[in-house]
């Protein structure tokens, strides 16, 4: 067990350690009072982009030292950061928006800090995945965050096939230019499930489009929309797939992989018998 990160009597006295501080995902007022205490009280703030981090600190009158910690600088900066922690220093990690480590840098730093016995504290706040889940209207009891889908169609469909049997709301990050292709692949692999596209959350042009994948995949409002996007796909219903649905899923799979693997993927996704599907996959491959 580690000590409490802040003394109860002196709220601004920070314990040594690494602080993972969430910052806004759009609305600049979505920052906690504790996040500001921490950002003002640490020896150094590691951030993805010092211009963005600098603006955040300046907006709150804070003057802490900033150091870049993005995918290019991480290898060079991590040993220094770990040495500072070992010497009893206080470090904060922020990303450009939202919660660090969530589709953002920081995992290795946390892992190595934990391995060397340093204290690691969360200063929780905004994250697009949870903001989108809560407004989606989709089930919130079980969810799976899958980050950004691969940029190429084959990789994307493979990932979706892997996720299809999971009985949980699926959460993806996506960019406007790829949204249409992603929704089309989701429809092909998941079938016509309920889905939600949440765009520019907490910002001026916030929009949440709810519907079924068949409608969303052709919705003109979702044609390369600008801004930042979360796509959520409902868990799918527990009902027997029709023969047509089985054929569509198998045809999609045999176009990518061999009949045995296709049968096994579709069997898992639709809860069917692999052997029975194999014969049909062979026939479709031969067509
Ligand atoms: N660490 C961040 C978090 O906790 O949400 C996510 C960083 S990831 C590099 C950026 C992606 O998050 C965007 O491409 C978009 O998919 C999603 N995102 C960030 N801000 C958003 C917003 N305001 N509305 C919708 N999606 C957002």
PDB file of C-alpha atoms and ligand atoms in Angstrom:
ATOM      1  CA  UNK A   1       0.000   0.000   0.000  1.00  0.00           C
ATOM      2  CA  UNK A   2       1.248   3.503  -0.783  1.00  0.00           C
ATOM      3  CA  UNK A   3       0.701   6.698   1.187  1.00  0.00           C
ATOM      4  CA  UNK A   4      -2.113   9.069   0.290  1.00  0.00           C
ATOM      5  CA  UNK A   5      -0.904  11.386  -2.490  1.00  0.00           C
ATOM      6  CA  UNK A   6      -1.791  14.554  -0.586  1.00  0.00           C
ATOM      7  CA  UNK A   7      -1.876  15.413   3.061  1.00  0.00           C
ATOM      8  CA  UNK A   8      -5.403  16.132   4.339  1.00  0.00           C
ATOM      9  CA  UNK A   9      -4.324  19.155   6.336  1.00  0.00           C
ATOM     10  CA  UNK A  10      -2.056  20.655   3.670  1.00  0.00           C
ATOM     11  CA  UNK A  11      -3.807  20.030   0.338  1.00  0.00           C
ATOM     12  CA  UNK A  12      -0.963  21.508  -1.712  1.00  0.00           C
ATOM     13  CA  UNK A  13       1.793  19.301  -0.319  1.00  0.00           C
ATOM     14  CA  UNK A  14       2.332  16.493  -2.781  1.00  0.00           C
ATOM     15  CA  UNK A  15       3.866  13.149  -1.949  1.00  0.00           C
ATOM     16  CA  UNK A  16       6.759  12.137  -4.215  1.00  0.00           C
ATOM     17  CA  UNK A  17       5.706  10.039  -7.205  1.00  0.00           C
ATOM     18  CA  UNK A  18       4.317   9.989 -10.706  1.00  0.00           C
ATOM     19  CA  UNK A  19       0.944  11.695 -11.205  1.00  0.00           C
ATOM     20  CA  UNK A  20      -1.193  10.756 -14.240  1.00  0.00           C
ATOM     21  CA  UNK A  21      -3.257  13.865 -14.755  1.00  0.00           C
ATOM     22  CA  UNK A  22      -6.331  14.025 -17.011  1.00  0.00           C
ATOM     23  CA  UNK A  23      -6.849  17.257 -18.953  1.00  0.00           C
ATOM     24  CA  UNK A  24      -9.874  18.504 -20.974  1.00  0.00           C
ATOM     25  CA  UNK A  25     -11.034  16.810 -24.221  1.00  0.00           C
ATOM     26  CA  UNK A  26     -12.460  20.083 -25.540  1.00  0.00           C
ATOM     27  CA  UNK A  27     -14.132  22.259 -22.957  1.00  0.00           C
ATOM     28  CA  UNK A  28     -11.264  23.930 -21.129  1.00  0.00           C
ATOM     29  CA  UNK A  29     -13.194  24.048 -17.869  1.00  0.00           C
ATOM     30  CA  UNK A  30     -13.138  20.241 -17.648  1.00  0.00           C
ATOM     31  CA  UNK A  31     -10.086  20.169 -15.416  1.00  0.00           C
ATOM     32  CA  UNK A  32     -10.208  19.302 -11.747  1.00  0.00           C
ATOM     33  CA  UNK A  33      -8.993  21.478  -8.887  1.00  0.00           C
ATOM     34  CA  UNK A  34      -6.712  18.645  -7.831  1.00  0.00           C
ATOM     35  CA  UNK A  35      -5.234  18.423 -11.353  1.00  0.00           C
ATOM     36  CA  UNK A  36      -4.279  22.102 -11.056  1.00  0.00           C
ATOM     37  CA  UNK A  37      -2.766  21.589  -7.578  1.00  0.00           C
ATOM     38  CA  UNK A  38      -0.660  18.754  -8.955  1.00  0.00           C
ATOM     39  CA  UNK A  39       0.401  20.504 -12.165  1.00  0.00           C
ATOM     40  CA  UNK A  40       1.489  23.499 -10.111  1.00  0.00           C
ATOM     41  CA  UNK A  41       3.261  21.437  -7.461  1.00  0.00           C
ATOM     42  CA  UNK A  42       5.415  18.934  -9.361  1.00  0.00           C
ATOM     43  CA  UNK A  43       9.075  19.305 -10.354  1.00  0.00           C
ATOM     44  CA  UNK A  44       8.316  18.669 -14.018  1.00  0.00           C
ATOM     45  CA  UNK A  45       5.276  18.120 -16.218  1.00  0.00           C
ATOM     46  CA  UNK A  46       5.819  15.582 -19.003  1.00  0.00           C
ATOM     47  CA  UNK A  47       3.549  16.338 -21.958  1.00  0.00           C
ATOM     48  CA  UNK A  48       3.063  15.196 -25.547  1.00  0.00           C
ATOM     49  CA  UNK A  49       3.400  18.677 -27.003  1.00  0.00           C
ATOM     50  CA  UNK A  50       4.997  21.501 -25.019  1.00  0.00           C
ATOM     51  CA  UNK A  51       2.946  24.140 -26.888  1.00  0.00           C
ATOM     52  CA  UNK A  52      -0.340  22.493 -25.881  1.00  0.00           C
ATOM     53  CA  UNK A  53       0.891  21.753 -22.355  1.00  0.00           C
ATOM     54  CA  UNK A  54       2.253  25.310 -22.098  1.00  0.00           C
ATOM     55  CA  UNK A  55      -1.128  26.806 -23.051  1.00  0.00           C
ATOM     56  CA  UNK A  56      -2.882  24.737 -20.423  1.00  0.00           C
ATOM     57  CA  UNK A  57      -0.462  25.794 -17.695  1.00  0.00           C
ATOM     58  CA  UNK A  58      -0.545  29.449 -18.775  1.00  0.00           C
ATOM     59  CA  UNK A  59      -4.368  29.451 -18.810  1.00  0.00           C
ATOM     60  CA  UNK A  60      -4.241  28.592 -15.101  1.00  0.00           C
ATOM     61  CA  UNK A  61      -1.291  30.839 -14.195  1.00  0.00           C
ATOM     62  CA  UNK A  62       1.040  27.882 -13.572  1.00  0.00           C
ATOM     63  CA  UNK A  63       4.761  28.033 -14.293  1.00  0.00           C
ATOM     64  CA  UNK A  64       5.952  24.432 -13.863  1.00  0.00           C
ATOM     65  CA  UNK A  65       8.740  23.130 -16.085  1.00  0.00           C
ATOM     66  CA  UNK A  66       7.504  21.213 -19.129  1.00  0.00           C
ATOM     67  CA  UNK A  67       9.321  18.416 -20.935  1.00  0.00           C
ATOM     68  CA  UNK A  68       8.182  16.694 -24.118  1.00  0.00           C
ATOM     69  CA  UNK A  69       7.196  13.038 -23.696  1.00  0.00           C
ATOM     70  CA  UNK A  70       5.820  11.758 -26.986  1.00  0.00           C
ATOM     71  CA  UNK A  71       6.662   8.650 -28.999  1.00  0.00           C
ATOM     72  CA  UNK A  72       9.874  10.271 -30.315  1.00  0.00           C
ATOM     73  CA  UNK A  73      11.188  11.642 -27.015  1.00  0.00           C
ATOM     74  CA  UNK A  74      10.029   8.795 -24.748  1.00  0.00           C
ATOM     75  CA  UNK A  75      13.140   6.582 -25.008  1.00  0.00           C
ATOM     76  CA  UNK A  76      15.421   9.497 -24.203  1.00  0.00           C
ATOM     77  CA  UNK A  77      13.312  11.087 -21.448  1.00  0.00           C
ATOM     78  CA  UNK A  78      12.107   7.952 -19.620  1.00  0.00           C
ATOM     79  CA  UNK A  79      15.432   7.128 -17.903  1.00  0.00           C
ATOM     80  CA  UNK A  80      15.692  10.722 -16.638  1.00  0.00           C
ATOM     81  CA  UNK A  81      12.122  10.646 -15.389  1.00  0.00           C
ATOM     82  CA  UNK A  82      12.702   7.323 -13.611  1.00  0.00           C
ATOM     83  CA  UNK A  83      15.891   8.671 -12.018  1.00  0.00           C
ATOM     84  CA  UNK A  84      13.991  11.714 -10.761  1.00  0.00           C
ATOM     85  CA  UNK A  85      11.335   9.427  -9.254  1.00  0.00           C
ATOM     86  CA  UNK A  86      14.030   7.281  -7.623  1.00  0.00           C
ATOM     87  CA  UNK A  87      15.486  10.452  -6.066  1.00  0.00           C
ATOM     88  CA  UNK A  88      12.110  11.308  -4.480  1.00  0.00           C
ATOM     89  CA  UNK A  89      10.959  13.751  -7.162  1.00  0.00           C
ATOM     90  CA  UNK A  90       7.413  14.568  -8.231  1.00  0.00           C
ATOM     91  CA  UNK A  91       6.391  14.224 -11.860  1.00  0.00           C
ATOM     92  CA  UNK A  92       3.139  14.727 -13.713  1.00  0.00           C
ATOM     93  CA  UNK A  93       2.276  13.166 -17.059  1.00  0.00           C
ATOM     94  CA  UNK A  94      -0.382  14.753 -19.259  1.00  0.00           C
ATOM     95  CA  UNK A  95      -1.372  14.148 -22.876  1.00  0.00           C
ATOM     96  CA  UNK A  96      -2.721  16.630 -25.417  1.00  0.00           C
ATOM     97  CA  UNK A  97      -6.268  15.815 -24.331  1.00  0.00           C
ATOM     98  CA  UNK A  98      -8.052  13.525 -21.918  1.00  0.00           C
ATOM     99  CA  UNK A  99      -6.461  10.793 -19.851  1.00  0.00           C
ATOM    100  CA  UNK A 100      -2.805   9.905 -20.464  1.00  0.00           C
ATOM    101  CA  UNK A 101      -2.110   6.293 -21.531  1.00  0.00           C
ATOM    102  CA  UNK A 102      -5.572   5.974 -23.146  1.00  0.00           C
ATOM    103  CA  UNK A 103      -4.470   5.759 -26.811  1.00  0.00           C
ATOM    104  CA  UNK A 104      -1.681   8.102 -25.686  1.00  0.00           C
ATOM    105  CA  UNK A 105       1.913   7.733 -24.410  1.00  0.00           C
ATOM    106  CA  UNK A 106       2.810   6.676 -20.885  1.00  0.00           C
ATOM    107  CA  UNK A 107       2.337   2.927 -20.524  1.00  0.00           C
ATOM    108  CA  UNK A 108       6.057   2.073 -20.407  1.00  0.00           C
ATOM    109  CA  UNK A 109       6.808   4.908 -18.036  1.00  0.00           C
ATOM    110  CA  UNK A 110       4.125   3.708 -15.610  1.00  0.00           C
ATOM    111  CA  UNK A 111       5.230   0.104 -15.981  1.00  0.00           C
ATOM    112  CA  UNK A 112       8.848   0.909 -15.213  1.00  0.00           C
ATOM    113  CA  UNK A 113       7.927   3.294 -12.392  1.00  0.00           C
ATOM    114  CA  UNK A 114       5.857   0.497 -10.814  1.00  0.00           C
ATOM    115  CA  UNK A 115       8.695  -1.990 -11.344  1.00  0.00           C
ATOM    116  CA  UNK A 116      11.164   0.264  -9.531  1.00  0.00           C
ATOM    117  CA  UNK A 117       8.738   0.717  -6.629  1.00  0.00           C
ATOM    118  CA  UNK A 118       7.802   4.367  -7.256  1.00  0.00           C
ATOM    119  CA  UNK A 119       4.392   5.639  -6.178  1.00  0.00           C
ATOM    120  CA  UNK A 120       1.988   6.193  -9.088  1.00  0.00           C
ATOM    121  CA  UNK A 121      -1.159   8.265  -8.593  1.00  0.00           C
ATOM    122  CA  UNK A 122      -4.168   8.932 -10.822  1.00  0.00           C
ATOM    123  CA  UNK A 123      -5.697  12.394 -11.015  1.00  0.00           C
ATOM    124  CA  UNK A 124      -8.773  11.299 -12.971  1.00  0.00           C
ATOM    125  CA  UNK A 125     -10.892  13.453 -15.235  1.00  0.00           C
ATOM    126  CA  UNK A 126     -12.011  13.623 -18.854  1.00  0.00           C
ATOM    127  CA  UNK A 127     -11.643  10.759 -21.310  1.00  0.00           C
ATOM    128  CA  UNK A 128     -13.454  10.643 -24.650  1.00  0.00           C
ATOM    129  CA  UNK A 129     -14.185   6.901 -24.339  1.00  0.00           C
ATOM    130  CA  UNK A 130     -16.129   7.204 -21.093  1.00  0.00           C
ATOM    131  CA  UNK A 131     -17.771  10.505 -22.054  1.00  0.00           C
ATOM    132  CA  UNK A 132     -19.058   8.848 -25.255  1.00  0.00           C
ATOM    133  CA  UNK A 133     -20.163   5.680 -23.477  1.00  0.00           C
ATOM    134  CA  UNK A 134     -22.210   7.591 -20.936  1.00  0.00           C
ATOM    135  CA  UNK A 135     -24.101   9.679 -23.514  1.00  0.00           C
ATOM    136  CA  UNK A 136     -24.501   6.831 -26.018  1.00  0.00           C
ATOM    137  CA  UNK A 137     -27.596   5.179 -24.576  1.00  0.00           C
ATOM    138  CA  UNK A 138     -25.900   1.801 -25.167  1.00  0.00           C
ATOM    139  CA  UNK A 139     -25.401  -0.716 -22.318  1.00  0.00           C
ATOM    140  CA  UNK A 140     -22.807   0.490 -19.837  1.00  0.00           C
ATOM    141  CA  UNK A 141     -22.583  -2.594 -17.605  1.00  0.00           C
ATOM    142  CA  UNK A 142     -19.894  -4.212 -19.778  1.00  0.00           C
ATOM    143  CA  UNK A 143     -17.767  -2.379 -22.299  1.00  0.00           C
ATOM    144  CA  UNK A 144     -14.555  -2.982 -24.197  1.00  0.00           C
ATOM    145  CA  UNK A 145     -12.296  -0.128 -25.287  1.00  0.00           C
ATOM    146  CA  UNK A 146     -10.458  -1.055 -28.492  1.00  0.00           C
ATOM    147  CA  UNK A 147      -8.678   2.233 -29.361  1.00  0.00           C
ATOM    148  CA  UNK A 148      -8.092   3.122 -33.023  1.00  0.00           C
ATOM    149  CA  UNK A 149      -8.968   0.337 -35.519  1.00  0.00           C
ATOM    150  CA  UNK A 150      -6.204  -0.458 -38.050  1.00  0.00           C
ATOM    151  CA  UNK A 151      -6.120   1.869 -41.055  1.00  0.00           C
ATOM    152  CA  UNK A 152      -6.280  -0.920 -43.678  1.00  0.00           C
ATOM    153  CA  UNK A 153      -9.561  -2.742 -44.360  1.00  0.00           C
ATOM    154  CA  UNK A 154      -8.141  -6.268 -43.895  1.00  0.00           C
ATOM    155  CA  UNK A 155      -6.695  -5.467 -40.469  1.00  0.00           C
ATOM    156  CA  UNK A 156      -9.857  -3.665 -39.451  1.00  0.00           C
ATOM    157  CA  UNK A 157     -12.111  -6.564 -40.403  1.00  0.00           C
ATOM    158  CA  UNK A 158      -9.849  -9.003 -38.633  1.00  0.00           C
ATOM    159  CA  UNK A 159     -10.050  -6.957 -35.432  1.00  0.00           C
ATOM    160  CA  UNK A 160     -13.843  -6.647 -35.726  1.00  0.00           C
ATOM    161  CA  UNK A 161     -14.153 -10.446 -36.247  1.00  0.00           C
ATOM    162  CA  UNK A 162     -12.144 -10.974 -33.072  1.00  0.00           C
ATOM    163  CA  UNK A 163     -14.439  -8.628 -31.158  1.00  0.00           C
ATOM    164  CA  UNK A 164     -17.740  -9.821 -32.635  1.00  0.00           C
ATOM    165  CA  UNK A 165     -18.345 -12.573 -30.019  1.00  0.00           C
ATOM    166  CA  UNK A 166     -17.716 -10.212 -27.095  1.00  0.00           C
ATOM    167  CA  UNK A 167     -20.993  -9.454 -25.354  1.00  0.00           C
ATOM    168  CA  UNK A 168     -20.164  -5.871 -24.418  1.00  0.00           C
ATOM    169  CA  UNK A 169     -20.496  -2.383 -25.841  1.00  0.00           C
ATOM    170  CA  UNK A 170     -17.437  -1.840 -28.049  1.00  0.00           C
ATOM    171  CA  UNK A 171     -15.716   1.564 -28.041  1.00  0.00           C
ATOM    172  CA  UNK A 172     -13.421   2.753 -30.848  1.00  0.00           C
ATOM    173  CA  UNK A 173     -11.564   5.986 -31.557  1.00  0.00           C
ATOM    174  CA  UNK A 174     -11.726   7.052 -35.193  1.00  0.00           C
ATOM    175  CA  UNK A 175     -10.834   9.973 -37.460  1.00  0.00           C
ATOM    176  CA  UNK A 176     -13.285  11.661 -39.864  1.00  0.00           C
ATOM    177  CA  UNK A 177     -11.652  10.558 -43.148  1.00  0.00           C
ATOM    178  CA  UNK A 178     -11.842   6.863 -42.163  1.00  0.00           C
ATOM    179  CA  UNK A 179     -15.246   6.904 -40.480  1.00  0.00           C
ATOM    180  CA  UNK A 180     -17.286   5.771 -43.508  1.00  0.00           C
ATOM    181  CA  UNK A 181     -14.972   2.827 -44.265  1.00  0.00           C
ATOM    182  CA  UNK A 182     -14.955   1.790 -40.605  1.00  0.00           C
ATOM    183  CA  UNK A 183     -18.757   1.884 -40.318  1.00  0.00           C
ATOM    184  CA  UNK A 184     -19.070  -0.144 -43.546  1.00  0.00           C
ATOM    185  CA  UNK A 185     -16.687  -2.801 -42.220  1.00  0.00           C
ATOM    186  CA  UNK A 186     -18.477  -2.833 -38.865  1.00  0.00           C
ATOM    187  CA  UNK A 187     -21.771  -3.499 -40.643  1.00  0.00           C
ATOM    188  CA  UNK A 188     -20.192  -6.321 -42.672  1.00  0.00           C
ATOM    189  CA  UNK A 189     -18.719  -8.032 -39.620  1.00  0.00           C
ATOM    190  CA  UNK A 190     -21.049  -7.197 -36.693  1.00  0.00           C
ATOM    191  CA  UNK A 191     -24.293  -7.181 -38.691  1.00  0.00           C
ATOM    192  CA  UNK A 192     -26.904  -4.479 -38.204  1.00  0.00           C
ATOM    193  CA  UNK A 193     -26.262  -3.676 -34.534  1.00  0.00           C
ATOM    194  CA  UNK A 194     -27.159  -0.514 -32.675  1.00  0.00           C
ATOM    195  CA  UNK A 195     -24.320   2.005 -32.838  1.00  0.00           C
ATOM    196  CA  UNK A 196     -23.464   5.581 -31.939  1.00  0.00           C
ATOM    197  CA  UNK A 197     -21.096   8.133 -33.438  1.00  0.00           C
ATOM    198  CA  UNK A 198     -20.089  10.756 -30.852  1.00  0.00           C
ATOM    199  CA  UNK A 199     -18.250  13.721 -32.341  1.00  0.00           C
ATOM    200  CA  UNK A 200     -16.540  16.763 -30.797  1.00  0.00           C
ATOM    201  CA  UNK A 201     -17.774  15.954 -27.291  1.00  0.00           C
ATOM    202  CA  UNK A 202     -17.823  18.926 -24.889  1.00  0.00           C
ATOM    203  CA  UNK A 203     -17.054  21.295 -27.812  1.00  0.00           C
ATOM    204  CA  UNK A 204     -19.151  23.789 -29.743  1.00  0.00           C
ATOM    205  CA  UNK A 205     -20.056  21.366 -32.539  1.00  0.00           C
ATOM    206  CA  UNK A 206     -20.788  18.355 -30.331  1.00  0.00           C
ATOM    207  CA  UNK A 207     -23.012  15.858 -32.178  1.00  0.00           C
ATOM    208  CA  UNK A 208     -24.179  12.407 -31.185  1.00  0.00           C
ATOM    209  CA  UNK A 209     -25.730  10.312 -33.969  1.00  0.00           C
ATOM    210  CA  UNK A 210     -27.541   7.182 -32.802  1.00  0.00           C
ATOM    211  CA  UNK A 211     -28.958   4.451 -35.045  1.00  0.00           C
ATOM    212  CA  UNK A 212     -28.253   1.040 -36.523  1.00  0.00           C
ATOM    213  CA  UNK A 213     -25.048   0.343 -38.419  1.00  0.00           C
ATOM    214  CA  UNK A 214     -26.938  -0.090 -41.734  1.00  0.00           C
ATOM    215  CA  UNK A 215     -28.238   3.491 -41.431  1.00  0.00           C
ATOM    216  CA  UNK A 216     -25.094   5.052 -40.013  1.00  0.00           C
ATOM    217  CA  UNK A 217     -22.934   3.501 -42.773  1.00  0.00           C
ATOM    218  CA  UNK A 218     -24.833   5.568 -45.388  1.00  0.00           C
ATOM    219  CA  UNK A 219     -25.780   8.595 -43.283  1.00  0.00           C
ATOM    220  CA  UNK A 220     -24.709  11.732 -45.252  1.00  0.00           C
ATOM    221  CA  UNK A 221     -23.963  13.554 -41.967  1.00  0.00           C
ATOM    222  CA  UNK A 222     -21.142  11.073 -41.385  1.00  0.00           C
ATOM    223  CA  UNK A 223     -19.393  11.677 -44.701  1.00  0.00           C
ATOM    224  CA  UNK A 224     -15.809  12.527 -43.628  1.00  0.00           C
ATOM    225  CA  UNK A 225     -16.960  14.711 -40.729  1.00  0.00           C
ATOM    226  CA  UNK A 226     -14.425  17.053 -39.219  1.00  0.00           C
ATOM    227  CA  UNK A 227     -13.213  16.750 -35.677  1.00  0.00           C
ATOM    228  CA  UNK A 228     -12.672  13.990 -33.186  1.00  0.00           C
ATOM    229  CA  UNK A 229     -14.867  10.924 -33.097  1.00  0.00           C
ATOM    230  CA  UNK A 230     -15.765   7.969 -30.916  1.00  0.00           C
ATOM    231  CA  UNK A 231     -17.722   5.083 -32.438  1.00  0.00           C
ATOM    232  CA  UNK A 232     -19.618   2.725 -30.142  1.00  0.00           C
ATOM    233  CA  UNK A 233     -21.210  -0.563 -31.189  1.00  0.00           C
ATOM    234  CA  UNK A 234     -23.858  -2.271 -29.073  1.00  0.00           C
ATOM    235  CA  UNK A 235     -23.343  -5.828 -27.830  1.00  0.00           C
ATOM    236  CA  UNK A 236     -25.511  -7.539 -30.418  1.00  0.00           C
ATOM    237  CA  UNK A 237     -28.561  -9.571 -29.619  1.00  0.00           C
ATOM    238  CA  UNK A 238     -28.647 -13.171 -28.525  1.00  0.00           C
ATOM    239  CA  UNK A 239     -30.660 -14.619 -31.381  1.00  0.00           C
ATOM    240  CA  UNK A 240     -29.946 -17.283 -33.942  1.00  0.00           C
ATOM    241  CA  UNK A 241     -28.347 -15.848 -37.080  1.00  0.00           C
ATOM    242  CA  UNK A 242     -30.333 -16.373 -40.299  1.00  0.00           C
ATOM    243  CA  UNK A 243     -28.826 -18.468 -43.109  1.00  0.00           C
ATOM    244  CA  UNK A 244     -28.319 -15.245 -45.098  1.00  0.00           C
ATOM    245  CA  UNK A 245     -26.433 -13.585 -42.236  1.00  0.00           C
ATOM    246  CA  UNK A 246     -24.235 -16.668 -41.892  1.00  0.00           C
ATOM    247  CA  UNK A 247     -23.484 -16.565 -45.633  1.00  0.00           C
ATOM    248  CA  UNK A 248     -22.636 -12.839 -45.580  1.00  0.00           C
ATOM    249  CA  UNK A 249     -20.281 -13.303 -42.620  1.00  0.00           C
ATOM    250  CA  UNK A 250     -18.669 -16.399 -44.169  1.00  0.00           C
ATOM    251  CA  UNK A 251     -18.259 -14.744 -47.575  1.00  0.00           C
ATOM    252  CA  UNK A 252     -16.542 -11.772 -45.925  1.00  0.00           C
ATOM    253  CA  UNK A 253     -14.243 -14.085 -43.984  1.00  0.00           C
ATOM    254  CA  UNK A 254     -13.292 -16.415 -46.890  1.00  0.00           C
ATOM    255  CA  UNK A 255     -12.327 -13.353 -48.906  1.00  0.00           C
ATOM    256  CA  UNK A 256      -9.641 -12.698 -46.281  1.00  0.00           C
ATOM    257  CA  UNK A 257      -8.578 -16.052 -44.853  1.00  0.00           C
ATOM    258  CA  UNK A 258      -8.779 -19.766 -45.667  1.00  0.00           C
ATOM    259  CA  UNK A 259     -12.072 -21.703 -45.234  1.00  0.00           C
ATOM    260  CA  UNK A 260     -11.031 -23.367 -41.959  1.00  0.00           C
ATOM    261  CA  UNK A 261     -10.100 -20.083 -40.303  1.00  0.00           C
ATOM    262  CA  UNK A 262     -13.210 -18.418 -41.794  1.00  0.00           C
ATOM    263  CA  UNK A 263     -15.458 -21.138 -40.357  1.00  0.00           C
ATOM    264  CA  UNK A 264     -13.812 -20.847 -36.986  1.00  0.00           C
ATOM    265  CA  UNK A 265     -14.079 -17.004 -36.878  1.00  0.00           C
ATOM    266  CA  UNK A 266     -17.745 -16.988 -37.922  1.00  0.00           C
ATOM    267  CA  UNK A 267     -18.596 -19.869 -35.590  1.00  0.00           C
ATOM    268  CA  UNK A 268     -17.140 -17.901 -32.692  1.00  0.00           C
ATOM    269  CA  UNK A 269     -18.773 -14.642 -33.730  1.00  0.00           C
ATOM    270  CA  UNK A 270     -22.246 -16.129 -34.215  1.00  0.00           C
ATOM    271  CA  UNK A 271     -22.091 -18.888 -31.604  1.00  0.00           C
ATOM    272  CA  UNK A 272     -22.426 -21.691 -34.208  1.00  0.00           C
ATOM    273  CA  UNK A 273     -20.792 -25.026 -34.848  1.00  0.00           C
ATOM    274  CA  UNK A 274     -17.454 -24.733 -36.662  1.00  0.00           C
ATOM    275  CA  UNK A 275     -17.682 -28.081 -38.465  1.00  0.00           C
ATOM    276  CA  UNK A 276     -21.076 -27.255 -39.925  1.00  0.00           C
ATOM    277  CA  UNK A 277     -19.803 -23.917 -41.193  1.00  0.00           C
ATOM    278  CA  UNK A 278     -16.656 -25.397 -42.738  1.00  0.00           C
ATOM    279  CA  UNK A 279     -18.550 -27.159 -45.542  1.00  0.00           C
ATOM    280  CA  UNK A 280     -20.398 -23.954 -46.370  1.00  0.00           C
ATOM    281  CA  UNK A 281     -17.141 -21.962 -46.279  1.00  0.00           C
ATOM    282  CA  UNK A 282     -15.582 -24.423 -48.748  1.00  0.00           C
ATOM    283  CA  UNK A 283     -18.586 -24.060 -51.056  1.00  0.00           C
ATOM    284  CA  UNK A 284     -18.396 -20.253 -50.885  1.00  0.00           C
ATOM    285  CA  UNK A 285     -14.668 -20.291 -51.552  1.00  0.00           C
ATOM    286  CA  UNK A 286     -15.326 -22.438 -54.618  1.00  0.00           C
ATOM    287  CA  UNK A 287     -18.073 -20.117 -55.937  1.00  0.00           C
TER     288      UNK A 287
HETATM  289  N1  LIG B   1      -6.268  10.234 -24.162  1.00  0.00           N
HETATM  290  C1  LIG B   1      -7.470  10.669 -24.841  1.00  0.00           C
HETATM  291  C2  LIG B   1      -8.694  10.279 -24.010  1.00  0.00           C
HETATM  292  O1  LIG B   1      -8.564   9.991 -22.836  1.00  0.00           O
HETATM  293  O2  LIG B   1      -9.795  10.292 -24.563  1.00  0.00           O
HETATM  294  C3  LIG B   1      -7.551  10.133 -26.254  1.00  0.00           C
HETATM  295  C4  LIG B   1      -6.375  10.464 -27.108  1.00  0.00           C
HETATM  296  S1  LIG B   1      -6.487   9.818 -28.734  1.00  0.00           S
HETATM  297  C5  LIG B   1      -4.880  10.222 -29.366  1.00  0.00           C
HETATM  298  C6  LIG B   1      -7.479  10.997 -29.579  1.00  0.00           C
HETATM  299  C7  LIG B   1      -8.813  10.413 -30.015  1.00  0.00           C
HETATM  300  O3  LIG B   1      -9.748  10.468 -28.933  1.00  0.00           O
HETATM  301  C8  LIG B   1      -9.490  11.200 -31.137  1.00  0.00           C
HETATM  302  O4  LIG B   1      -8.993  10.795 -32.415  1.00  0.00           O
HETATM  303  C9  LIG B   1     -10.935  10.806 -30.953  1.00  0.00           C
HETATM  304  O5  LIG B   1     -11.170   9.516 -31.478  1.00  0.00           O
HETATM  305  C10 LIG B   1     -11.028  10.740 -29.418  1.00  0.00           C
HETATM  306  N2  LIG B   1     -11.441  12.062 -28.890  1.00  0.00           N
HETATM  307  C11 LIG B   1     -10.670  12.950 -28.221  1.00  0.00           C
HETATM  308  N3  LIG B   1     -11.392  14.041 -27.890  1.00  0.00           N
HETATM  309  C12 LIG B   1     -12.642  13.826 -28.342  1.00  0.00           C
HETATM  310  C13 LIG B   1     -13.854  14.588 -28.315  1.00  0.00           C
HETATM  311  N4  LIG B   1     -13.893  15.774 -27.755  1.00  0.00           N
HETATM  312  N5  LIG B   1     -14.963  14.048 -28.873  1.00  0.00           N
HETATM  313  C14 LIG B   1     -14.923  12.828 -29.470  1.00  0.00           C
HETATM  314  N6  LIG B   1     -13.802  12.072 -29.531  1.00  0.00           N
HETATM  315  C15 LIG B   1     -12.694  12.562 -28.981  1.00  0.00           C
END
